[in-house]
Amino acid sequence: MKPLALREQDLAVLRRTFQRFPCVREVRVFGSRATGGAGRASDIDLAISAPDATAHEWLELTEALEEAPIIYEVDVVRPERTQNPRLLEKIAREGVAIYSETIAR
């Protein structure tokens, strides 16, 4: 597998953001940043597993990601709420874990 097309400083910012939200269980990067096909302007596709998150917690998390000091736009998917089997398959196939509650705590 190719290395993630993300700067270490951006990964660190993302991980610190996820640590602020105990409802986040795991985060995977998928899409072009995970497969090595990212261009300079490519967004970051994140699959964020947070099955116990309330609507308020999810809103706060997505706002925190929007405000995070990183140079990329972030596109978020919540796997446990997704009805698209092809998208879930893509996440399973391409996804690279960048955060896990068991590692962070």
PDB file of C-alpha atoms in Angstrom:
ATOM      1  CA  MET A   1       0.000   0.000   0.000  1.00  0.00           C
ATOM      2  CA  LYS A   2       1.214   3.493  -0.810  1.00  0.00           C
ATOM      3  CA  PRO A   3       1.806   5.963   2.018  1.00  0.00           C
ATOM      4  CA  LEU A   4      -0.966   8.401   2.847  1.00  0.00           C
ATOM      5  CA  ALA A   5      -0.870  11.582   0.816  1.00  0.00           C
ATOM      6  CA  LEU A   6      -1.125  13.738   3.944  1.00  0.00           C
ATOM      7  CA  ARG A   7       1.370  15.877   5.790  1.00  0.00           C
ATOM      8  CA  GLU A   8       2.322  14.632   9.268  1.00  0.00           C
ATOM      9  CA  GLN A   9       1.333  17.997  10.761  1.00  0.00           C
ATOM     10  CA  ASP A  10      -2.161  17.663   9.282  1.00  0.00           C
ATOM     11  CA  LEU A  11      -2.494  14.118  10.617  1.00  0.00           C
ATOM     12  CA  ALA A  12      -1.485  15.388  14.060  1.00  0.00           C
ATOM     13  CA  VAL A  13      -4.135  18.140  13.921  1.00  0.00           C
ATOM     14  CA  LEU A  14      -6.794  15.621  12.892  1.00  0.00           C
ATOM     15  CA  ARG A  15      -5.833  13.182  15.659  1.00  0.00           C
ATOM     16  CA  ARG A  16      -5.922  15.924  18.303  1.00  0.00           C
ATOM     17  CA  THR A  17      -9.368  16.898  17.050  1.00  0.00           C
ATOM     18  CA  PHE A  18     -10.664  13.321  17.341  1.00  0.00           C
ATOM     19  CA  GLN A  19      -9.229  12.976  20.854  1.00  0.00           C
ATOM     20  CA  ARG A  20     -11.517  15.794  21.994  1.00  0.00           C
ATOM     21  CA  PHE A  21     -14.559  13.660  21.128  1.00  0.00           C
ATOM     22  CA  PRO A  22     -14.918  10.460  23.204  1.00  0.00           C
ATOM     23  CA  CYS A  23     -17.725   9.306  20.895  1.00  0.00           C
ATOM     24  CA  VAL A  24     -15.211   8.717  18.063  1.00  0.00           C
ATOM     25  CA  ARG A  25     -14.171   5.068  17.915  1.00  0.00           C
ATOM     26  CA  GLU A  26     -12.145   4.914  14.713  1.00  0.00           C
ATOM     27  CA  VAL A  27     -11.241   7.089  11.744  1.00  0.00           C
ATOM     28  CA  ARG A  28     -10.094   5.866   8.339  1.00  0.00           C
ATOM     29  CA  VAL A  29      -8.811   7.854   5.385  1.00  0.00           C
ATOM     30  CA  PHE A  30     -10.072   6.502   2.071  1.00  0.00           C
ATOM     31  CA  GLY A  31     -10.209   7.710  -1.507  1.00  0.00           C
ATOM     32  CA  SER A  32      -7.356   9.350  -3.362  1.00  0.00           C
ATOM     33  CA  ARG A  33      -5.388  10.331  -0.244  1.00  0.00           C
ATOM     34  CA  ALA A  34      -5.319   6.660   0.804  1.00  0.00           C
ATOM     35  CA  THR A  35      -4.651   5.158  -2.618  1.00  0.00           C
ATOM     36  CA  GLY A  36      -1.930   7.535  -3.754  1.00  0.00           C
ATOM     37  CA  GLY A  37      -3.950   9.221  -6.473  1.00  0.00           C
ATOM     38  CA  ALA A  38      -4.378  12.570  -4.711  1.00  0.00           C
ATOM     39  CA  GLY A  39      -3.611  15.819  -6.441  1.00  0.00           C
ATOM     40  CA  ARG A  40      -2.563  18.986  -4.647  1.00  0.00           C
ATOM     41  CA  ALA A  41      -6.170  20.156  -4.309  1.00  0.00           C
ATOM     42  CA  SER A  42      -7.715  16.783  -3.385  1.00  0.00           C
ATOM     43  CA  ASP A  43      -9.891  16.678  -0.298  1.00  0.00           C
ATOM     44  CA  ILE A  44      -9.520  14.239   2.588  1.00  0.00           C
ATOM     45  CA  ASP A  45     -12.195  11.541   2.667  1.00  0.00           C
ATOM     46  CA  LEU A  46     -12.725  10.384   6.252  1.00  0.00           C
ATOM     47  CA  ALA A  47     -14.859   7.513   7.498  1.00  0.00           C
ATOM     48  CA  ILE A  48     -15.556   8.372  11.128  1.00  0.00           C
ATOM     49  CA  SER A  49     -17.042   5.615  13.247  1.00  0.00           C
ATOM     50  CA  ALA A  50     -19.010   7.212  16.082  1.00  0.00           C
ATOM     51  CA  PRO A  51     -22.052   4.968  16.630  1.00  0.00           C
ATOM     52  CA  ASP A  52     -22.962   6.462  20.009  1.00  0.00           C
ATOM     53  CA  ALA A  53     -22.581  10.123  19.013  1.00  0.00           C
ATOM     54  CA  THR A  54     -25.556  12.339  19.645  1.00  0.00           C
ATOM     55  CA  ALA A  55     -26.647  14.765  16.947  1.00  0.00           C
ATOM     56  CA  HIS A  56     -25.080  17.569  18.984  1.00  0.00           C
ATOM     57  CA  GLU A  57     -21.739  15.738  19.343  1.00  0.00           C
ATOM     58  CA  TRP A  58     -21.672  14.969  15.617  1.00  0.00           C
ATOM     59  CA  LEU A  59     -22.365  18.599  14.776  1.00  0.00           C
ATOM     60  CA  GLU A  60     -19.587  19.771  17.105  1.00  0.00           C
ATOM     61  CA  LEU A  61     -17.181  17.257  15.577  1.00  0.00           C
ATOM     62  CA  THR A  62     -17.908  18.281  12.002  1.00  0.00           C
ATOM     63  CA  GLU A  63     -17.600  21.956  12.948  1.00  0.00           C
ATOM     64  CA  ALA A  64     -14.255  21.259  14.632  1.00  0.00           C
ATOM     65  CA  LEU A  65     -13.032  19.574  11.447  1.00  0.00           C
ATOM     66  CA  GLU A  66     -14.179  22.529   9.345  1.00  0.00           C
ATOM     67  CA  GLU A  67     -12.263  24.886  11.632  1.00  0.00           C
ATOM     68  CA  ALA A  68      -9.147  22.704  11.924  1.00  0.00           C
ATOM     69  CA  PRO A  69      -5.982  24.446  10.714  1.00  0.00           C
ATOM     70  CA  ILE A  70      -5.256  22.114   7.811  1.00  0.00           C
ATOM     71  CA  ILE A  71      -4.866  22.987   4.158  1.00  0.00           C
ATOM     72  CA  TYR A  72      -7.310  20.419   2.782  1.00  0.00           C
ATOM     73  CA  GLU A  73     -11.075  20.315   2.612  1.00  0.00           C
ATOM     74  CA  VAL A  74     -12.497  17.406   4.620  1.00  0.00           C
ATOM     75  CA  ASP A  75     -15.345  15.167   3.431  1.00  0.00           C
ATOM     76  CA  VAL A  76     -16.861  13.038   6.200  1.00  0.00           C
ATOM     77  CA  VAL A  77     -18.818   9.778   6.051  1.00  0.00           C
ATOM     78  CA  ARG A  78     -20.356   8.006   9.015  1.00  0.00           C
ATOM     79  CA  PRO A  79     -20.173   4.280   8.111  1.00  0.00           C
ATOM     80  CA  GLU A  80     -22.794   3.157  10.613  1.00  0.00           C
ATOM     81  CA  ARG A  81     -25.305   5.548   9.040  1.00  0.00           C
ATOM     82  CA  THR A  82     -24.434   4.876   5.405  1.00  0.00           C
ATOM     83  CA  GLN A  83     -26.867   2.874   3.296  1.00  0.00           C
ATOM     84  CA  ASN A  84     -24.570   2.718   0.261  1.00  0.00           C
ATOM     85  CA  PRO A  85     -22.966  -0.758   0.134  1.00  0.00           C
ATOM     86  CA  ARG A  86     -20.504   0.299  -2.580  1.00  0.00           C
ATOM     87  CA  LEU A  87     -19.230   3.135  -0.410  1.00  0.00           C
ATOM     88  CA  LEU A  88     -18.856   0.814   2.588  1.00  0.00           C
ATOM     89  CA  GLU A  89     -16.972  -1.642   0.388  1.00  0.00           C
ATOM     90  CA  LYS A  90     -14.674   1.157  -0.821  1.00  0.00           C
ATOM     91  CA  ILE A  91     -13.952   2.217   2.770  1.00  0.00           C
ATOM     92  CA  ALA A  92     -13.207  -1.388   3.760  1.00  0.00           C
ATOM     93  CA  ARG A  93     -10.941  -1.893   0.748  1.00  0.00           C
ATOM     94  CA  GLU A  94      -9.043   1.410   0.741  1.00  0.00           C
ATOM     95  CA  GLY A  95      -9.379   2.709   4.278  1.00  0.00           C
ATOM     96  CA  VAL A  96      -6.258   3.415   6.290  1.00  0.00           C
ATOM     97  CA  ALA A  97      -6.808   3.818  10.022  1.00  0.00           C
ATOM     98  CA  ILE A  98      -5.432   7.107  11.342  1.00  0.00           C
ATOM     99  CA  TYR A  99      -7.176   7.109  14.718  1.00  0.00           C
ATOM    100  CA  SER A 100      -8.576   4.561  17.138  1.00  0.00           C
ATOM    101  CA  GLU A 101     -10.018   5.157  20.591  1.00  0.00           C
ATOM    102  CA  THR A 102      -8.080   2.182  21.956  1.00  0.00           C
ATOM    103  CA  ILE A 103      -4.764   3.655  20.824  1.00  0.00           C
ATOM    104  CA  ALA A 104      -5.572   7.247  21.804  1.00  0.00           C
ATOM    105  CA  ARG A 105      -6.692   6.595  25.356  1.00  0.00           C
TER     106      ARG A 105
END
